[in-house]
GROMACS .gro file of C-alpha atoms in nm:
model
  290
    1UNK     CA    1  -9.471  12.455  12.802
    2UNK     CA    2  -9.806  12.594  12.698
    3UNK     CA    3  -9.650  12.775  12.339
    4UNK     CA    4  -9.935  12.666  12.089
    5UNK     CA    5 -10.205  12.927  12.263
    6UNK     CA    6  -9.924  13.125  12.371
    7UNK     CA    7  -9.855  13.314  12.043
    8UNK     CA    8 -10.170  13.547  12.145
    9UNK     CA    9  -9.873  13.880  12.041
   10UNK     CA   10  -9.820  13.752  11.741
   11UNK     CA   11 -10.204  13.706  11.645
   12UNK     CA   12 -10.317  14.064  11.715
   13UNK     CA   13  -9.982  14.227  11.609
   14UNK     CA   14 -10.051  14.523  11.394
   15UNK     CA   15 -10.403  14.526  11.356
   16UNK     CA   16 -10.511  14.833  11.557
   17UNK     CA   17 -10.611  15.024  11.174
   18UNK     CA   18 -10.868  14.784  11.208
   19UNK     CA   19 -11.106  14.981  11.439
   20UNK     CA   20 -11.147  15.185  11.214
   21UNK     CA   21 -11.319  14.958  10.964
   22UNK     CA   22 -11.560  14.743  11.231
   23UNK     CA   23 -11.723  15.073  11.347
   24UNK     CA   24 -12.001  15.105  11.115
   25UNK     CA   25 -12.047  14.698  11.142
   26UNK     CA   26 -12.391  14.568  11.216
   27UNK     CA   27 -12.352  14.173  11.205
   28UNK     CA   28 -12.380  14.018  11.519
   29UNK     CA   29 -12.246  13.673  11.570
   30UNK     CA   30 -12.296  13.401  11.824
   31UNK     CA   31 -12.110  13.279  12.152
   32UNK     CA   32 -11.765  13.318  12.260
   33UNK     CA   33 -11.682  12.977  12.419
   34UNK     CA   34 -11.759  12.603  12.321
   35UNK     CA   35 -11.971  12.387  12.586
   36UNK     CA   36 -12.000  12.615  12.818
   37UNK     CA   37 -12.377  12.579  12.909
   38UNK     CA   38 -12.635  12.373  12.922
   39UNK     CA   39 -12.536  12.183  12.577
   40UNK     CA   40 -12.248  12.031  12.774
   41UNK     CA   41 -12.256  11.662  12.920
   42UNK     CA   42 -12.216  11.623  13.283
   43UNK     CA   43 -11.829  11.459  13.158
   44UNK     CA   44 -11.729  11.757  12.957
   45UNK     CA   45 -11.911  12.059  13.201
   46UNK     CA   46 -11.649  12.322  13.266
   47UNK     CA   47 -11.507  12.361  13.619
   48UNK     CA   48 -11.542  12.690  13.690
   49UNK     CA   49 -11.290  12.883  13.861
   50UNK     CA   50 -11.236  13.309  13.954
   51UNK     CA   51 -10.959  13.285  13.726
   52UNK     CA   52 -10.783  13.243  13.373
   53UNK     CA   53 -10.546  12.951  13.449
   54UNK     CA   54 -10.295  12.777  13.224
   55UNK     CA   55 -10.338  12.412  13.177
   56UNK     CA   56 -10.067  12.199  12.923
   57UNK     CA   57 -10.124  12.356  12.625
   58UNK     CA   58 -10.442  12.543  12.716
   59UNK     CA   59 -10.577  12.821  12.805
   60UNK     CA   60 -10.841  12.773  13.064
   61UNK     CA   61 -11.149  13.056  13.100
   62UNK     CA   62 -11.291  13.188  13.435
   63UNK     CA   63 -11.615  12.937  13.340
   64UNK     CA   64 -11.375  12.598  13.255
   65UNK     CA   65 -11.378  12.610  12.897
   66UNK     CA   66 -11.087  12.667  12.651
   67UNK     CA   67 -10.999  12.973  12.589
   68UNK     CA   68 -10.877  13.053  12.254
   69UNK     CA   69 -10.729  13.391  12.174
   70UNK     CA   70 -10.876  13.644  11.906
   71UNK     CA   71 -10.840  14.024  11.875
   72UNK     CA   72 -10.705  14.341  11.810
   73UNK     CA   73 -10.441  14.595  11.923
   74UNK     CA   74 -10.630  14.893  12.059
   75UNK     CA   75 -10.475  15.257  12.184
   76UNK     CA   76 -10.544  15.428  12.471
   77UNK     CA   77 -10.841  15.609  12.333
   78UNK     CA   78 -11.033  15.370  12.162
   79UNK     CA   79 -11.300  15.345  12.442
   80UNK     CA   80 -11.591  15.506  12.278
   81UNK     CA   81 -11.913  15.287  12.301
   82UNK     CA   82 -11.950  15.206  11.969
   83UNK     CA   83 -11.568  15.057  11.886
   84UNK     CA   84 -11.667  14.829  12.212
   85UNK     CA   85 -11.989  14.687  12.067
   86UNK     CA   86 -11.831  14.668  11.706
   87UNK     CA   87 -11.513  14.471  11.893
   88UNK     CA   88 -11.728  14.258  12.108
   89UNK     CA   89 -12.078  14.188  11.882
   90UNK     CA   90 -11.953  14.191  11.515
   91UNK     CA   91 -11.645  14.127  11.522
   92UNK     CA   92 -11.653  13.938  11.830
   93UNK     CA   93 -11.313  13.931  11.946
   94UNK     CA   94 -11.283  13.802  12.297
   95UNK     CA   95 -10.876  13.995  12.346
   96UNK     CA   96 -10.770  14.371  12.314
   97UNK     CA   97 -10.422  14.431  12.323
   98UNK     CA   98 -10.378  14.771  12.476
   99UNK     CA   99 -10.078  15.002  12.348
  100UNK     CA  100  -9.899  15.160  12.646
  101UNK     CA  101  -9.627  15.372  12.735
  102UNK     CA  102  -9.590  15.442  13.147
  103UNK     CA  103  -9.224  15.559  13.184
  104UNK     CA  104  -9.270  15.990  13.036
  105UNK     CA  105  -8.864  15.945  13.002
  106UNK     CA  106  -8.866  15.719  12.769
  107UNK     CA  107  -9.143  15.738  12.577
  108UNK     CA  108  -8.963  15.955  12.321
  109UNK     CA  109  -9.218  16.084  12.057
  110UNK     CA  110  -9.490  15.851  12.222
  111UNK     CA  111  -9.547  16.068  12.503
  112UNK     CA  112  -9.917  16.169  12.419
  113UNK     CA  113  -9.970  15.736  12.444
  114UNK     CA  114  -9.856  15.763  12.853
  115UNK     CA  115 -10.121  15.654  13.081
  116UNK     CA  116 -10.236  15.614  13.427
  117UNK     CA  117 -10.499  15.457  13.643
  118UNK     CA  118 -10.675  15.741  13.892
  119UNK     CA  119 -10.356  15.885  13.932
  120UNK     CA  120 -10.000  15.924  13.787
  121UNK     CA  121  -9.720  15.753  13.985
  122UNK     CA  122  -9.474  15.852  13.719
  123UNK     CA  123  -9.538  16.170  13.671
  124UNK     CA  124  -9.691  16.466  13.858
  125UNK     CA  125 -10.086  16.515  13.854
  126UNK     CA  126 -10.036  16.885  13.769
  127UNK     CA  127  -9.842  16.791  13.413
  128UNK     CA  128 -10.135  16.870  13.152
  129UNK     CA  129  -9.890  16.769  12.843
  130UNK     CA  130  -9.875  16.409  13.012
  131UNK     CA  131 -10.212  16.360  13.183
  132UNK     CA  132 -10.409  16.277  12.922
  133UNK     CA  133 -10.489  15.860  12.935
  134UNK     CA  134 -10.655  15.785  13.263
  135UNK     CA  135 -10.717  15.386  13.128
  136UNK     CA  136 -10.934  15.279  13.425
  137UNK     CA  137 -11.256  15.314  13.244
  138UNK     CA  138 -11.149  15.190  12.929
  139UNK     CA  139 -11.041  14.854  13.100
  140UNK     CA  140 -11.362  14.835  13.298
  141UNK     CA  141 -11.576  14.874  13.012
  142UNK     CA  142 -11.389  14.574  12.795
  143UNK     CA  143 -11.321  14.345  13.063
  144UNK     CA  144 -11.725  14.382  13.167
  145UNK     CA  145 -11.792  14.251  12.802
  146UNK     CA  146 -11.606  14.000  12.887
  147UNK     CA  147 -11.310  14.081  12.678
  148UNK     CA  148 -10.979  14.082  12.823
  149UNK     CA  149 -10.750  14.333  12.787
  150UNK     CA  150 -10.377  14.319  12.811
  151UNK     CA  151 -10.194  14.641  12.865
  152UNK     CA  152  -9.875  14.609  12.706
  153UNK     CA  153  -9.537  14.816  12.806
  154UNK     CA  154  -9.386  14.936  12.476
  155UNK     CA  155  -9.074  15.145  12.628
  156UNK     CA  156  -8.753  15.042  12.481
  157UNK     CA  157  -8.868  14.809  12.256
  158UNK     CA  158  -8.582  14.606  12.090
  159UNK     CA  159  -8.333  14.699  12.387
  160UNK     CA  160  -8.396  14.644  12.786
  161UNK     CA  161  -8.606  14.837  13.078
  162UNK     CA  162  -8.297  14.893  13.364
  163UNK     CA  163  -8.201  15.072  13.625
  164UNK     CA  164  -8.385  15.391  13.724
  165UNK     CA  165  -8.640  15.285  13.491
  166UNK     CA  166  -8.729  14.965  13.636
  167UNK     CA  167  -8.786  15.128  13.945
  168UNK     CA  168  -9.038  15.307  13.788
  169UNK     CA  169  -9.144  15.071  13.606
  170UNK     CA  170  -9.230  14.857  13.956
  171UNK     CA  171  -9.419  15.194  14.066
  172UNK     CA  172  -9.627  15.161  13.790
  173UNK     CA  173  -9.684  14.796  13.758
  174UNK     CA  174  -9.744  14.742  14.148
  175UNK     CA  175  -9.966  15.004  14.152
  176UNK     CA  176 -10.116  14.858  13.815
  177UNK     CA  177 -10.155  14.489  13.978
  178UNK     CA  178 -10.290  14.555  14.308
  179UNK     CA  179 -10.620  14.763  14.123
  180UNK     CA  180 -10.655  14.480  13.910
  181UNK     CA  181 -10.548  14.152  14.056
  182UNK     CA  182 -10.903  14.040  14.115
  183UNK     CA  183 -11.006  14.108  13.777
  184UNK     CA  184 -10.931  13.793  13.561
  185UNK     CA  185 -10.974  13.981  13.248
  186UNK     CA  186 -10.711  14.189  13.297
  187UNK     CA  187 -10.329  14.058  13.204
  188UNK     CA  188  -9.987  14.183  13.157
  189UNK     CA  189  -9.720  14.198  12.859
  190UNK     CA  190  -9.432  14.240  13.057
  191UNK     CA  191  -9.243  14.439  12.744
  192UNK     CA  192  -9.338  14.459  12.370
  193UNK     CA  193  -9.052  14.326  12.183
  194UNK     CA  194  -8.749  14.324  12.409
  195UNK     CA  195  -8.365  14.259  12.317
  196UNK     CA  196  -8.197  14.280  12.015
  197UNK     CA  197  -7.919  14.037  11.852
  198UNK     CA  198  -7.789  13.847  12.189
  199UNK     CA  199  -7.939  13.580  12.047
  200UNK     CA  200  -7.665  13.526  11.772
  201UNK     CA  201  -7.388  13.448  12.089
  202UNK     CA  202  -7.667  13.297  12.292
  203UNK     CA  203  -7.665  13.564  12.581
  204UNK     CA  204  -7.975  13.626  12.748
  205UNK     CA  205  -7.842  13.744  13.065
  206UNK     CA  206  -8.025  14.077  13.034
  207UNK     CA  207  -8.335  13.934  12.943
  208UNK     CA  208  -8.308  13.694  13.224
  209UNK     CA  209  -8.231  13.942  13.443
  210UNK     CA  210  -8.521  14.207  13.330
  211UNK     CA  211  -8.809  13.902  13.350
  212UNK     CA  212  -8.692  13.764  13.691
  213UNK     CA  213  -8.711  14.141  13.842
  214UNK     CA  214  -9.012  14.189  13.681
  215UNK     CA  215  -9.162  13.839  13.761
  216UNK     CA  216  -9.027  13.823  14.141
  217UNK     CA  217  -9.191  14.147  14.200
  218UNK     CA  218  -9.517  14.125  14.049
  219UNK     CA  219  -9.615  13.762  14.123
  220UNK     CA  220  -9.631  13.736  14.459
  221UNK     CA  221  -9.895  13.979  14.491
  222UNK     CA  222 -10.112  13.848  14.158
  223UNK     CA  223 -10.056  13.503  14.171
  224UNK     CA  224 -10.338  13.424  13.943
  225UNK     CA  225 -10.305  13.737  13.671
  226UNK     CA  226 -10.198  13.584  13.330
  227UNK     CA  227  -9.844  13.728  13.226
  228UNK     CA  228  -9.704  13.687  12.915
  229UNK     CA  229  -9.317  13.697  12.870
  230UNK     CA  230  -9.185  13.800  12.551
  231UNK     CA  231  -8.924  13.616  12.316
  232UNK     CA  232  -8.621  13.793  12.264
  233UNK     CA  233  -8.487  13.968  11.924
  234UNK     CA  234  -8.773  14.197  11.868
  235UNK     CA  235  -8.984  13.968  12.042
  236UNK     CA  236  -8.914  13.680  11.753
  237UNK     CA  237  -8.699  13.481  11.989
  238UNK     CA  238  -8.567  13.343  11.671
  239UNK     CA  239  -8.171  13.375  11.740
  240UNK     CA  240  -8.211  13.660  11.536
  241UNK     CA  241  -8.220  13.417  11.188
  242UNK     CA  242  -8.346  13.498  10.894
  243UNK     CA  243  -8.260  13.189  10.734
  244UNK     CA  244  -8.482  12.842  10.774
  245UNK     CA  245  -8.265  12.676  10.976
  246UNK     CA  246  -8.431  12.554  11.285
  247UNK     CA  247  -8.382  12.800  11.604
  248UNK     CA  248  -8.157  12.567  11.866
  249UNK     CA  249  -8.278  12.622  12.213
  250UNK     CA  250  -7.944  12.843  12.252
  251UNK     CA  251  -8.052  13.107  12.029
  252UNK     CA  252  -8.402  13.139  12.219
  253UNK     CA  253  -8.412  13.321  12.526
  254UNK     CA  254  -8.779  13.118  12.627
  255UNK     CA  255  -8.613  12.768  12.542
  256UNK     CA  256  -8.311  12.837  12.712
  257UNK     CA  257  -8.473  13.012  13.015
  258UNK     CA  258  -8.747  12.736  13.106
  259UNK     CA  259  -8.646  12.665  13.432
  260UNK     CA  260  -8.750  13.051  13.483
  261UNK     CA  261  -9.056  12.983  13.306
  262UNK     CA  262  -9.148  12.702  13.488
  263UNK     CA  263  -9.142  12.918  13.852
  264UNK     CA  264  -9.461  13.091  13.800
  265UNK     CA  265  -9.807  12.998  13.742
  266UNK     CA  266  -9.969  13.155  13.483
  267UNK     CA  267  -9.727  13.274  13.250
  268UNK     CA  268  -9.753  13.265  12.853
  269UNK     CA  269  -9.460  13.317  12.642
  270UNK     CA  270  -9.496  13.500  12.387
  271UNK     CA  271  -9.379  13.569  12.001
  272UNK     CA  272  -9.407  13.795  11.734
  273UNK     CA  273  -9.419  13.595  11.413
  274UNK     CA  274  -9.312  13.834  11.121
  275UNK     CA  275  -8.965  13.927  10.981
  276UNK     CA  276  -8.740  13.665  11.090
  277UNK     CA  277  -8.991  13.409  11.072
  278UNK     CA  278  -9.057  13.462  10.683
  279UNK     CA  279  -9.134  13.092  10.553
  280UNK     CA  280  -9.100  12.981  10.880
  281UNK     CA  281  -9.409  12.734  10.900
  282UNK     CA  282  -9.178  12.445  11.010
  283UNK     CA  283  -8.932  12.609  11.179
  284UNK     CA  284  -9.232  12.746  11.395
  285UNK     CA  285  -9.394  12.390  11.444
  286UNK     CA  286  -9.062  12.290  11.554
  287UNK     CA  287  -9.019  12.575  11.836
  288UNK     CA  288  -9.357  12.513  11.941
  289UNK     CA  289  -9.392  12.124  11.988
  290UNK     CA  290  -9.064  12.204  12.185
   0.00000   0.00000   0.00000
């Protein structure tokens, strides 16, 4: 399972304060991929393909070469030109993480973070107090840089999406999928930091039971759009532990759940290394060479 280039949460986790600093940045740096051109023997050329595809432990780009993950949480309203260029030229990042809230019931005191694409299917078009991230344009204007974005659902983070709100969180998300299935630059965290301490009796039968839905539905009709699939615990998928002991695939809710894994193409799992993972370094090699 593809977990080394996986980790792409944990690398942008809490750095969206940093937008505010790369502004005013005028360095400009080079290319974004390795042999990608005409440097590039006829043996190591890139196959190119319409889409981001996962290959072992590898992330393959749209043009065949590796694609390794760096970049930055963003919110919905850091679109302006000049945090683009400053993302994209100085700091070159090649991955935005995008903030999102889509369900207005249980966003709590994130409700001015809800957004839409052309049109709420959540909430009605004539609620002002709601209406206020349309994220269409700020997606466009990354992903044509090149940069991809990945909106990320942060309802109910450390507990589960159910019932009446996974149905509207389907309305959203098939809605969401069908505008930008063709784009390859566009991907999906399915939930930030899902679940809390199952992990300590080894039940993952909600978070089974949330991906599945969530996978079945969206999947068949973007095959090819990169999904990433958060650990339990917070999204540490580490049993919850906060000693050094190494996490046994039975406190893990991606080790034990492979096989679910395993059903879709494209899929990255996903983990959010802080907290529990506190002089983890080996316990992390460990999870990951597993």
């Amino acid at each position: 399972m593809p977990y080394t280039h996986a980790l792409i949460a944990a690398a942008v986790r809490r750095l969206a304060g940093i937008i505010g600093l790369v502004v005013g940045c005028s360095l400009t740096l080079g290319g974004a991929h390795a042999c990608a051109g005409e440097g590039c023997s006829d043996a190591t050329k890139p196959t190119p393909s319409n889409h981001f595809s996962v290959k072992g432990r590898q992330i393959i780009a749209p043009d065949g070469s590796t694609f390794v993950p760096r970049g930055v949480n963003i919110f919905p309203w850091h679109d302006s030109p000049a945090t683009i260029t400053a993302i994209a030229d100085c700091w070159q990042f090649n991955l935005v993480r995008l903030h999102a809230w889509i369900l207005p019931d249980a966003a709590g005191s994130w409700k001015d973070h809800l957004v839409y694409v052309d049109e709420p299917v959540n909430f009605s078009p004539d609620d002002v107090s709601y209406r206020l991230h349309d994220i269409r344009n700020l997606i466009e204007a990354y992903t044509m840089q090149g940069i991809v974005v990945i909106l990320d659902v942060h309802e109910r983070t450390g507990g589960y999406i159910q019932g009446g709100e996974m149905e509207s969180y389907l309305t959203f998300m098939l809605d969401f999928v069908k505008k930008f299935k063709d784009n390859p630059y566009v991907w999906l965290d399915l939930h930030n930091e899902p679940g809390s301490y199952e992990g300590l009796g080894g039940d993952f039968t909600q978070w089974r039971q949330e991906m599945s839905t969530i996978l079945d539905s969206l999947k068949p009709i973007a095959p090819d759009m990169m999904m990433l699939v958060p650990g339990n615990a917070w999204g540490q998928d580490s049993g919850p532990r906060w000693g050094h002991a190494l996490v046994k695939d039975s406190q893990s809710a991606l080790l034990s759940n492979a096989d679910l894994l395993k059903k879709y193409d494209n899929v990255l799992p996903t983990l959010h290394v802080y907290d529990q993972w506190v002089f983890g370094r080996a316990r992390l090699q460990d999870f990951i060479e597993r």
